[in-house]
Amino acid sequence: MAYDVVVLGSGTGGYPAAIRASQLGFKVAIIEKENLGGVCLNWGCIPTKALLKSAQVYQDILHSKDYGIEASGKADFPAVIKRSRGVSDKMTKGVQFLMKKNKIDVIMGYGKLKAKGQIEVTGADGKTHIVEGKHIIIATGARSRELPNLKQDGKKVIGYREAMTLPEQPKSIIVVGSGAIGVEFAYFYWSMGAKVTIVEFLPRIVPVEDEDISKELEKNYKKYGIEVLTSSEVTSVDTGGNGVKAKVKTPTGEVTLEADVLLSAVGISANIENIGLETLGVKTDKGKITVDKFYQTNVPGFYAIGDCVPGQALAHVSTKEGIICIENIAYNEKKFAHQPEALDYNNVPGCTYCTPEVASAGLTEKQARDAGYEVKVGKFPLSASGKATGVGHNEGFVKVIFDAKYGEWLGTHMIGYNVTELISETVLGRKLETTYHEVLNAIHPHPTISEAVKDAVEAAYGEAIHL
């Protein structure tokens, strides 16, 4: 079983890399120990969006009178979970189809680097065999991170996997961590009727976002009735009773929180243990595999992409890393005409799918000022948007940041209805080195949420029409 390219892991980094390799004329195999599609399709991006859509539909029904409609209904929690799993299964079957279409051999089993050009695969029956590959790409992803004082038992202290498949709706839940995973599940469980408390160690929720975004999301969550404890830390957890008791150190003293379950959403850990890195001397640093800008490790013939290497742990990042990696291999072997461009990690869009949604790209206002820029900042509230008002979701705003000297688009930060669909304009504009003048000269359709981007740019330059 000898191949030009062998990919270890079939997530959003692995399977697109395999497809691109096949397109470029390589003989390709992909090794997967569980389900094609990895975490994103099976336990992350896709099924969580299905859950969140169910939650949003339920909230729309509960507030149907606001739209002049009399409607009623109740949430069927097991049916919501079942729908989410069905969406995931459909996407996984789609990856299976893509593997067949692109003539990629799928090898099921646990892969471990054995020697140069070799991976040992252990099947479900315990039998092992060797798969040979001239180029081996490690795309093993990551898992829910465990803190020493927050050991997950899968029942009362859970990670994101269990949070997607609970057998029944909890009446109350403590969410530890307020990154994308934390705030999305907080919204989902609140929407379905649970009492939700968020505990965040840092001074604000969604801490990687612009400070104004954090304030707006916290304001909305508190309006919902979600309790938010920032600058707070869970010091111990007691699972001895019917539910969970968590002692939390807050700025005003220690409190004890009680709930049915506790969701630990404190980040992820790369899956780099027990895959043979030490055998081959592949270098790692701070729990990640060390790579160059084309994802080559220090050992010739071995590469790594996705959540197991430094950089943003996002599905679209891992996909682009895999394609860059393969195209560079093809370029070196004269199968591809141009060396690929290295990924600009400063222009990666980030999206959080709670309600209101959050989307951003580029520098925050603080980052821009700290970098020495003199900035022009524009903010357009969605309360002034006709489309947002018409759909009944006019909370939030669009905030843009420009360099005052040259008009360079430094960053955009959005919170509101459907804003995750809008951030690509900023990414493309920044990639093309667009200035504020060019944004204002590009017509934005009316009425749309997207025109709020143009309105925010107008506000930055004192030309606002609708404010």
Tab-separated table of C-alpha atoms in Angstrom:
chain	number	residue	atom	x	y	z
A	1	MET	CA	0.000	0.000	0.000
A	2	ALA	CA	2.231	2.799	-1.314
A	3	TYR	CA	1.017	6.327	-2.070
A	4	ASP	CA	2.382	9.699	-3.103
A	5	VAL	CA	0.454	11.427	-0.313
A	6	VAL	CA	-1.013	9.987	2.876
A	7	VAL	CA	-3.152	12.212	5.100
A	8	LEU	CA	-3.573	11.261	8.763
A	9	GLY	CA	-6.969	12.604	9.796
A	10	SER	CA	-10.043	13.464	7.716
A	11	GLY	CA	-11.261	16.711	9.273
A	12	THR	CA	-11.592	20.060	7.517
A	13	GLY	CA	-7.831	20.168	7.115
A	14	GLY	CA	-7.291	16.569	6.068
A	15	TYR	CA	-10.001	15.811	3.542
A	16	PRO	CA	-9.608	19.023	1.453
A	17	ALA	CA	-5.827	18.408	1.388
A	18	ALA	CA	-6.468	14.886	0.099
A	19	ILE	CA	-8.854	16.157	-2.579
A	20	ARG	CA	-6.434	18.861	-3.750
A	21	ALA	CA	-3.631	16.298	-3.867
A	22	SER	CA	-5.752	14.044	-6.066
A	23	GLN	CA	-6.636	16.972	-8.341
A	24	LEU	CA	-2.919	17.638	-8.807
A	25	GLY	CA	-2.236	14.082	-9.923
A	26	PHE	CA	-1.033	12.400	-6.734
A	27	LYS	CA	-2.044	8.921	-5.630
A	28	VAL	CA	-3.691	9.600	-2.260
A	29	ALA	CA	-4.877	7.786	0.858
A	30	ILE	CA	-6.528	9.192	3.962
A	31	ILE	CA	-6.484	7.487	7.362
A	32	GLU	CA	-9.321	8.052	9.845
A	33	LYS	CA	-9.895	6.398	13.204
A	34	GLU	CA	-13.520	7.455	13.702
A	35	ASN	CA	-15.736	9.309	11.198
A	36	LEU	CA	-14.925	11.096	7.955
A	37	GLY	CA	-15.189	14.844	8.387
A	38	GLY	CA	-13.511	14.972	11.781
A	39	VAL	CA	-14.707	17.153	14.643
A	40	CYS	CA	-16.156	19.933	12.468
A	41	LEU	CA	-18.652	17.804	10.585
A	42	ASN	CA	-19.394	15.349	13.386
A	43	TRP	CA	-19.020	17.196	16.696
A	44	GLY	CA	-18.340	20.859	15.977
A	45	CYS	CA	-19.183	23.439	13.329
A	46	ILE	CA	-22.014	21.685	11.505
A	47	PRO	CA	-24.084	20.000	14.239
A	48	THR	CA	-23.825	23.022	16.540
A	49	LYS	CA	-25.244	25.259	13.803
A	50	ALA	CA	-28.147	22.834	13.469
A	51	LEU	CA	-28.781	23.078	17.224
A	52	LEU	CA	-28.571	26.860	17.141
A	53	LYS	CA	-31.039	27.059	14.246
A	54	SER	CA	-33.536	24.973	16.220
A	55	ALA	CA	-33.066	27.317	19.176
A	56	GLN	CA	-33.634	30.385	16.990
A	57	VAL	CA	-36.788	28.898	15.448
A	58	TYR	CA	-38.107	28.148	18.929
A	59	GLN	CA	-37.430	31.717	20.052
A	60	ASP	CA	-39.183	33.061	16.952
A	61	ILE	CA	-42.235	30.966	17.818
A	62	LEU	CA	-42.197	32.218	21.417
A	63	HIS	CA	-42.105	35.800	20.114
A	64	SER	CA	-44.391	35.295	17.123
A	65	LYS	CA	-46.806	37.991	18.387
A	66	ASP	CA	-44.073	40.529	17.685
A	67	TYR	CA	-44.585	39.696	13.985
A	68	GLY	CA	-48.397	39.817	14.104
A	69	ILE	CA	-48.695	36.032	14.131
A	70	GLU	CA	-50.353	33.796	16.711
A	71	ALA	CA	-48.235	30.651	17.066
A	72	SER	CA	-47.482	28.254	19.855
A	73	GLY	CA	-45.336	25.220	20.376
A	74	LYS	CA	-42.950	23.515	22.719
A	75	ALA	CA	-39.398	22.356	22.289
A	76	ASP	CA	-38.889	18.625	21.794
A	77	PHE	CA	-35.314	18.385	23.043
A	78	PRO	CA	-34.588	14.809	21.874
A	79	ALA	CA	-35.971	15.700	18.418
A	80	VAL	CA	-33.706	18.764	18.273
A	81	ILE	CA	-30.687	16.583	19.069
A	82	LYS	CA	-31.811	13.978	16.517
A	83	ARG	CA	-32.090	16.614	13.783
A	84	SER	CA	-28.598	17.872	14.560
A	85	ARG	CA	-27.156	14.371	14.296
A	86	GLY	CA	-28.993	13.858	11.015
A	87	VAL	CA	-27.442	17.002	9.537
A	88	SER	CA	-24.028	15.787	10.652
A	89	ASP	CA	-24.560	12.330	9.156
A	90	LYS	CA	-25.587	13.847	5.827
A	91	MET	CA	-22.422	15.945	5.663
A	92	THR	CA	-20.250	12.946	6.565
A	93	LYS	CA	-21.816	10.963	3.718
A	94	GLY	CA	-20.995	13.897	1.480
A	95	VAL	CA	-17.305	13.530	2.370
A	96	GLN	CA	-17.515	9.795	1.615
A	97	PHE	CA	-18.855	10.673	-1.831
A	98	LEU	CA	-16.026	13.176	-2.390
A	99	MET	CA	-13.443	10.552	-1.502
A	100	LYS	CA	-14.872	8.155	-4.091
A	101	LYS	CA	-15.247	10.885	-6.698
A	102	ASN	CA	-11.594	11.871	-6.311
A	103	LYS	CA	-10.346	8.249	-6.185
A	104	ILE	CA	-8.906	8.621	-2.697
A	105	ASP	CA	-8.420	5.430	-0.701
A	106	VAL	CA	-10.021	5.665	2.745
A	107	ILE	CA	-8.263	3.546	5.366
A	108	MET	CA	-10.153	3.216	8.651
A	109	GLY	CA	-8.042	2.743	11.754
A	110	TYR	CA	-5.682	4.424	14.191
A	111	GLY	CA	-2.593	5.746	12.433
A	112	LYS	CA	0.830	6.077	14.047
A	113	LEU	CA	4.037	7.299	12.436
A	114	LYS	CA	6.368	4.317	12.226
A	115	ALA	CA	9.389	5.330	10.162
A	116	LYS	CA	10.285	7.558	7.258
A	117	GLY	CA	7.495	7.210	4.733
A	118	GLN	CA	5.523	4.758	6.879
A	119	ILE	CA	2.389	4.830	9.022
A	120	GLU	CA	1.250	1.855	11.051
A	121	VAL	CA	-2.539	1.530	11.036
A	122	THR	CA	-4.399	-0.444	13.693
A	123	GLY	CA	-7.876	-1.468	12.597
A	124	ALA	CA	-10.984	-2.013	14.712
A	125	ASP	CA	-10.119	-5.730	14.810
A	126	GLY	CA	-6.731	-4.951	16.399
A	127	LYS	CA	-4.766	-6.010	13.329
A	128	THR	CA	-2.006	-3.739	12.063
A	129	HIS	CA	-0.585	-3.007	8.656
A	130	ILE	CA	1.822	-0.494	7.155
A	131	VAL	CA	0.777	2.285	4.775
A	132	GLU	CA	3.595	3.901	2.821
A	133	GLY	CA	3.615	7.491	1.628
A	134	LYS	CA	6.265	9.704	0.080
A	135	HIS	CA	4.588	12.705	1.709
A	136	ILE	CA	2.733	12.292	5.015
A	137	ILE	CA	0.448	15.069	6.280
A	138	ILE	CA	-0.529	15.048	9.961
A	139	ALA	CA	-4.039	16.487	10.392
A	140	THR	CA	-5.069	14.946	13.705
A	141	GLY	CA	-6.988	17.964	15.024
A	142	ALA	CA	-7.769	18.667	18.649
A	143	ARG	CA	-10.086	17.798	21.515
A	144	SER	CA	-11.763	19.560	24.420
A	145	ARG	CA	-9.154	20.826	26.885
A	146	GLU	CA	-9.362	19.620	30.466
A	147	LEU	CA	-8.331	21.716	33.452
A	148	PRO	CA	-6.941	19.913	36.531
A	149	ASN	CA	-9.866	21.069	38.686
A	150	LEU	CA	-12.452	20.447	35.957
A	151	LYS	CA	-12.065	16.782	35.066
A	152	GLN	CA	-14.761	15.726	32.621
A	153	ASP	CA	-16.802	12.657	33.528
A	154	GLY	CA	-19.041	12.940	30.464
A	155	LYS	CA	-22.208	13.111	32.576
A	156	LYS	CA	-22.156	15.992	35.034
A	157	VAL	CA	-18.968	17.718	33.914
A	158	ILE	CA	-19.053	17.600	30.144
A	159	GLY	CA	-17.216	18.794	27.024
A	160	TYR	CA	-18.633	19.942	23.702
A	161	ARG	CA	-19.298	16.404	22.463
A	162	GLU	CA	-21.603	15.534	25.342
A	163	ALA	CA	-23.206	18.998	25.160
A	164	MET	CA	-24.473	18.093	21.672
A	165	THR	CA	-26.005	14.775	22.615
A	166	LEU	CA	-27.448	15.094	26.129
A	167	PRO	CA	-30.328	12.614	26.475
A	168	GLU	CA	-32.607	15.195	28.097
A	169	GLN	CA	-32.837	18.947	28.493
A	170	PRO	CA	-31.054	20.165	31.652
A	171	LYS	CA	-32.964	22.668	33.757
A	172	SER	CA	-29.750	24.496	34.571
A	173	ILE	CA	-26.194	24.592	33.259
A	174	ILE	CA	-22.914	26.266	34.204
A	175	VAL	CA	-20.738	27.157	31.221
A	176	VAL	CA	-17.058	27.638	32.063
A	177	GLY	CA	-15.331	29.655	29.356
A	178	SER	CA	-16.851	32.256	27.047
A	179	GLY	CA	-15.106	31.744	23.734
A	180	ALA	CA	-17.125	30.701	20.698
A	181	ILE	CA	-18.008	27.251	22.082
A	182	GLY	CA	-19.048	28.631	25.471
A	183	VAL	CA	-21.290	31.465	24.307
A	184	GLU	CA	-22.882	29.369	21.546
A	185	PHE	CA	-23.915	26.619	23.950
A	186	ALA	CA	-24.957	29.213	26.541
A	187	TYR	CA	-27.359	30.683	23.994
A	188	PHE	CA	-28.610	27.274	22.863
A	189	TYR	CA	-29.437	25.994	26.339
A	190	TRP	CA	-30.938	29.299	27.447
A	191	SER	CA	-33.139	29.313	24.319
A	192	MET	CA	-34.359	25.831	25.111
A	193	GLY	CA	-35.394	26.901	28.610
A	194	ALA	CA	-32.404	26.239	30.873
A	195	LYS	CA	-31.041	28.584	33.523
A	196	VAL	CA	-27.542	29.459	32.330
A	197	THR	CA	-24.521	30.892	34.129
A	198	ILE	CA	-21.301	31.762	32.303
A	199	VAL	CA	-18.026	31.799	34.261
A	200	GLU	CA	-15.111	33.549	32.514
A	201	PHE	CA	-11.605	33.847	33.948
A	202	LEU	CA	-10.766	36.976	31.916
A	203	PRO	CA	-12.348	40.422	32.466
A	204	ARG	CA	-14.800	40.091	29.562
A	205	ILE	CA	-16.639	37.469	27.536
A	206	VAL	CA	-15.530	36.578	23.983
A	207	PRO	CA	-12.152	37.989	25.055
A	208	VAL	CA	-10.445	37.738	21.648
A	209	GLU	CA	-12.982	40.140	20.156
A	210	ASP	CA	-12.986	43.941	20.159
A	211	GLU	CA	-13.932	45.298	23.579
A	212	ASP	CA	-17.095	46.949	22.247
A	213	ILE	CA	-18.272	43.564	20.931
A	214	SER	CA	-17.765	41.957	24.353
A	215	LYS	CA	-19.792	44.694	26.049
A	216	GLU	CA	-22.644	44.406	23.562
A	217	LEU	CA	-22.864	40.617	23.790
A	218	GLU	CA	-22.792	40.692	27.594
A	219	LYS	CA	-25.538	43.336	27.581
A	220	ASN	CA	-27.727	41.129	25.375
A	221	TYR	CA	-27.042	37.997	27.420
A	222	LYS	CA	-27.916	39.733	30.663
A	223	LYS	CA	-31.122	40.993	29.021
A	224	TYR	CA	-31.986	37.368	28.214
A	225	GLY	CA	-31.432	36.425	31.836
A	226	ILE	CA	-28.105	34.636	31.386
A	227	GLU	CA	-25.888	35.262	34.411
A	228	VAL	CA	-22.369	36.358	33.457
A	229	LEU	CA	-19.481	36.153	35.926
A	230	THR	CA	-16.266	37.650	34.537
A	231	SER	CA	-12.847	37.802	36.242
A	232	SER	CA	-14.012	34.625	37.946
A	233	GLU	CA	-12.571	31.142	38.385
A	234	VAL	CA	-14.016	27.749	39.269
A	235	THR	CA	-11.872	26.501	42.139
A	236	SER	CA	-13.596	23.158	42.796
A	237	VAL	CA	-16.473	21.003	41.614
A	238	ASP	CA	-18.609	18.601	43.636
A	239	THR	CA	-20.528	15.999	41.630
A	240	GLY	CA	-21.577	13.917	44.628
A	241	GLY	CA	-25.251	14.896	44.647
A	242	ASN	CA	-27.916	14.937	41.967
A	243	GLY	CA	-26.228	17.730	40.051
A	244	VAL	CA	-23.079	19.834	40.207
A	245	LYS	CA	-21.887	22.292	42.824
A	246	ALA	CA	-19.128	24.613	41.680
A	247	LYS	CA	-17.221	26.944	43.965
A	248	VAL	CA	-16.357	30.104	42.053
A	249	LYS	CA	-13.904	32.783	43.081
A	250	THR	CA	-15.295	36.155	41.942
A	251	PRO	CA	-14.033	39.737	42.403
A	252	THR	CA	-16.529	40.168	45.254
A	253	GLY	CA	-15.856	36.864	47.011
A	254	GLU	CA	-16.515	33.134	46.674
A	255	VAL	CA	-19.913	31.868	45.562
A	256	THR	CA	-21.322	28.379	45.103
A	257	LEU	CA	-23.231	27.669	41.914
A	258	GLU	CA	-25.568	24.700	41.550
A	259	ALA	CA	-26.751	23.211	38.271
A	260	ASP	CA	-27.698	19.940	36.588
A	261	VAL	CA	-24.518	19.936	34.475
A	262	LEU	CA	-21.328	21.925	33.964
A	263	LEU	CA	-19.921	22.458	30.469
A	264	SER	CA	-16.163	22.953	30.331
A	265	ALA	CA	-15.472	25.168	27.312
A	266	VAL	CA	-11.975	26.369	28.163
A	267	GLY	CA	-10.324	25.718	24.826
A	268	ILE	CA	-8.800	22.759	23.051
A	269	SER	CA	-5.724	20.519	23.195
A	270	ALA	CA	-3.990	19.255	20.056
A	271	ASN	CA	-4.128	15.509	19.351
A	272	ILE	CA	-0.388	14.924	19.078
A	273	GLU	CA	0.127	12.251	21.740
A	274	ASN	CA	0.705	8.628	20.772
A	275	ILE	CA	1.011	9.251	17.044
A	276	GLY	CA	4.739	8.543	16.807
A	277	LEU	CA	6.175	12.058	16.749
A	278	GLU	CA	8.878	11.129	19.257
A	279	THR	CA	9.917	8.079	17.241
A	280	LEU	CA	10.792	10.256	14.259
A	281	GLY	CA	11.995	13.286	16.196
A	282	VAL	CA	9.276	15.631	14.958
A	283	LYS	CA	9.613	18.863	16.917
A	284	THR	CA	6.790	20.286	19.011
A	285	ASP	CA	6.399	23.454	21.064
A	286	LYS	CA	3.734	24.292	23.652
A	287	GLY	CA	1.611	21.311	22.655
A	288	LYS	CA	1.695	22.005	18.900
A	289	ILE	CA	3.748	20.607	16.019
A	290	THR	CA	6.384	23.037	14.756
A	291	VAL	CA	6.103	23.816	11.033
A	292	ASP	CA	7.338	26.371	8.495
A	293	LYS	CA	5.094	28.616	6.375
A	294	PHE	CA	4.370	25.707	4.022
A	295	TYR	CA	3.631	23.315	6.935
A	296	GLN	CA	6.771	21.221	6.643
A	297	THR	CA	8.007	19.784	9.935
A	298	ASN	CA	11.711	19.468	10.761
A	299	VAL	CA	11.638	15.888	9.411
A	300	PRO	CA	11.670	15.688	5.583
A	301	GLY	CA	8.537	14.106	4.116
A	302	PHE	CA	6.337	14.952	7.120
A	303	TYR	CA	3.944	17.903	7.296
A	304	ALA	CA	1.282	19.090	9.734
A	305	ILE	CA	-1.822	21.284	9.376
A	306	GLY	CA	-4.906	22.376	11.293
A	307	ASP	CA	-5.502	22.468	15.028
A	308	CYS	CA	-2.311	20.523	15.783
A	309	VAL	CA	-0.097	23.401	14.563
A	310	PRO	CA	0.154	27.032	15.777
A	311	GLY	CA	-2.444	29.478	14.464
A	312	GLN	CA	-6.163	29.993	14.836
A	313	ALA	CA	-8.004	26.735	15.504
A	314	LEU	CA	-10.693	27.319	12.885
A	315	ALA	CA	-12.072	25.000	10.211
A	316	HIS	CA	-11.479	27.428	7.350
A	317	VAL	CA	-7.900	27.984	8.510
A	318	SER	CA	-7.143	24.255	8.501
A	319	THR	CA	-8.641	23.895	5.019
A	320	LYS	CA	-6.468	26.668	3.602
A	321	GLU	CA	-3.378	25.310	5.371
A	322	GLY	CA	-3.946	21.882	3.806
A	323	ILE	CA	-4.326	23.307	0.317
A	324	ILE	CA	-1.224	25.500	0.671
A	325	CYS	CA	0.735	22.493	1.962
A	326	ILE	CA	-0.269	20.279	-0.976
A	327	GLU	CA	0.246	22.956	-3.602
A	328	ASN	CA	3.751	23.593	-2.298
A	329	ILE	CA	4.542	19.858	-2.451
A	330	ALA	CA	3.228	19.826	-6.037
A	331	TYR	CA	5.249	22.938	-6.901
A	332	ASN	CA	8.439	21.291	-5.619
A	333	GLU	CA	7.672	18.235	-7.731
A	334	LYS	CA	6.867	20.381	-10.785
A	335	LYS	CA	3.186	19.344	-10.780
A	336	PHE	CA	2.009	22.897	-10.038
A	337	ALA	CA	3.157	26.007	-11.882
A	338	HIS	CA	3.290	28.520	-9.040
A	339	GLN	CA	4.482	28.375	-5.458
A	340	PRO	CA	1.461	29.085	-3.248
A	341	GLU	CA	1.224	32.225	-1.188
A	342	ALA	CA	1.717	31.759	2.555
A	343	LEU	CA	-1.382	32.257	4.688
A	344	ASP	CA	-1.847	35.711	6.231
A	345	TYR	CA	-3.005	34.903	9.753
A	346	ASN	CA	-3.730	38.601	10.350
A	347	ASN	CA	-6.601	38.483	7.875
A	348	VAL	CA	-8.479	35.412	9.077
A	349	PRO	CA	-12.213	35.914	9.710
A	350	GLY	CA	-13.647	34.747	13.003
A	351	CYS	CA	-17.337	33.914	13.446
A	352	THR	CA	-19.407	33.069	16.512
A	353	TYR	CA	-22.940	31.840	15.873
A	354	CYS	CA	-24.765	32.800	19.037
A	355	THR	CA	-27.618	35.326	18.889
A	356	PRO	CA	-26.678	38.039	18.175
A	357	GLU	CA	-23.944	36.676	15.910
A	358	VAL	CA	-20.365	37.940	16.144
A	359	ALA	CA	-17.925	38.300	13.235
A	360	SER	CA	-14.541	39.980	12.923
A	361	ALA	CA	-11.415	40.293	10.780
A	362	GLY	CA	-8.231	42.281	11.145
A	363	LEU	CA	-7.121	44.414	14.076
A	364	THR	CA	-9.273	45.428	17.017
A	365	GLU	CA	-9.279	49.120	17.886
A	366	LYS	CA	-6.897	48.503	20.789
A	367	GLN	CA	-4.540	46.420	18.648
A	368	ALA	CA	-4.466	49.125	15.985
A	369	ARG	CA	-3.694	51.876	18.490
A	370	ASP	CA	-1.103	49.719	20.258
A	371	ALA	CA	0.566	49.143	16.873
A	372	GLY	CA	1.004	52.886	16.506
A	373	TYR	CA	-1.731	53.641	13.998
A	374	GLU	CA	-3.688	56.871	14.091
A	375	VAL	CA	-7.146	55.501	13.444
A	376	LYS	CA	-10.518	56.513	12.161
A	377	VAL	CA	-13.300	54.472	13.759
A	378	GLY	CA	-16.850	54.274	12.501
A	379	LYS	CA	-19.776	52.527	14.139
A	380	PHE	CA	-23.236	51.997	12.694
A	381	PRO	CA	-25.958	50.674	15.030
A	382	LEU	CA	-28.301	48.129	13.508
A	383	SER	CA	-31.154	49.938	15.231
A	384	ALA	CA	-30.789	52.389	12.316
A	385	SER	CA	-30.930	49.598	9.707
A	386	GLY	CA	-34.224	49.208	7.894
A	387	LYS	CA	-33.574	45.536	7.126
A	388	ALA	CA	-32.595	44.693	10.714
A	389	THR	CA	-35.679	46.491	12.043
A	390	GLY	CA	-37.881	44.729	9.500
A	391	VAL	CA	-36.683	41.264	10.496
A	392	GLY	CA	-37.088	42.110	14.178
A	393	HIS	CA	-33.424	41.852	15.150
A	394	ASN	CA	-31.965	45.339	15.357
A	395	GLU	CA	-29.583	44.766	18.237
A	396	GLY	CA	-25.860	45.203	17.655
A	397	PHE	CA	-23.658	47.242	15.327
A	398	VAL	CA	-20.932	47.227	12.681
A	399	LYS	CA	-17.614	48.819	13.662
A	400	VAL	CA	-14.830	49.571	11.196
A	401	ILE	CA	-11.265	50.741	11.804
A	402	PHE	CA	-9.158	52.562	9.201
A	403	ASP	CA	-5.646	53.984	9.181
A	404	ALA	CA	-6.102	57.759	9.156
A	405	LYS	CA	-2.908	58.358	7.164
A	406	TYR	CA	-3.399	56.087	4.151
A	407	GLY	CA	-7.013	54.953	4.441
A	408	GLU	CA	-6.019	51.292	4.905
A	409	TRP	CA	-8.805	49.028	6.165
A	410	LEU	CA	-7.394	47.735	9.449
A	411	GLY	CA	-10.326	45.773	10.834
A	412	THR	CA	-14.061	45.187	11.105
A	413	HIS	CA	-16.029	43.978	14.123
A	414	MET	CA	-19.718	43.124	13.926
A	415	ILE	CA	-22.414	41.906	16.256
A	416	GLY	CA	-25.976	41.379	15.110
A	417	TYR	CA	-28.351	39.508	12.847
A	418	ASN	CA	-26.630	37.363	10.193
A	419	VAL	CA	-23.330	39.267	10.440
A	420	THR	CA	-21.276	36.099	9.945
A	421	GLU	CA	-22.393	36.300	6.300
A	422	LEU	CA	-20.935	39.818	5.947
A	423	ILE	CA	-17.356	39.491	7.137
A	424	SER	CA	-16.016	38.197	3.808
A	425	GLU	CA	-16.285	41.719	2.376
A	426	THR	CA	-13.698	42.889	4.881
A	427	VAL	CA	-11.398	39.905	4.266
A	428	LEU	CA	-11.488	40.401	0.491
A	429	GLY	CA	-11.178	44.186	0.794
A	430	ARG	CA	-8.144	43.900	3.053
A	431	LYS	CA	-6.596	41.283	0.760
A	432	LEU	CA	-6.951	43.671	-2.187
A	433	GLU	CA	-5.602	46.586	-0.089
A	434	THR	CA	-8.887	48.435	-0.431
A	435	THR	CA	-9.202	51.958	1.013
A	436	TYR	CA	-12.257	53.606	2.533
A	437	HIS	CA	-12.790	55.542	-0.730
A	438	GLU	CA	-13.234	52.342	-2.730
A	439	VAL	CA	-15.691	50.906	-0.192
A	440	LEU	CA	-17.839	54.028	-0.400
A	441	ASN	CA	-17.765	53.925	-4.200
A	442	ALA	CA	-19.002	50.312	-4.266
A	443	ILE	CA	-22.802	50.195	-4.165
A	444	HIS	CA	-24.300	48.152	-1.343
A	445	PRO	CA	-27.855	46.911	-1.967
A	446	HIS	CA	-30.798	48.318	0.003
A	447	PRO	CA	-32.367	47.093	2.180
A	448	THR	CA	-29.748	44.666	3.480
A	449	ILE	CA	-27.751	44.180	6.632
A	450	SER	CA	-24.624	44.426	4.432
A	451	GLU	CA	-25.131	48.127	3.791
A	452	ALA	CA	-24.342	48.669	7.471
A	453	VAL	CA	-20.683	48.100	6.504
A	454	LYS	CA	-20.847	51.038	4.086
A	455	ASP	CA	-22.710	53.119	6.674
A	456	ALA	CA	-20.014	52.412	9.281
A	457	VAL	CA	-17.299	53.487	6.827
A	458	GLU	CA	-19.250	56.685	6.138
A	459	ALA	CA	-19.416	57.303	9.895
A	460	ALA	CA	-15.637	56.842	10.232
A	461	TYR	CA	-15.077	59.663	7.738
A	462	GLY	CA	-17.818	62.019	8.871
A	463	GLU	CA	-20.033	61.309	5.863
A	464	ALA	CA	-22.843	59.334	7.529
A	465	ILE	CA	-26.159	59.635	5.692
A	466	HIS	CA	-28.308	57.480	7.969
A	467	LEU	CA	-27.093	58.633	11.376
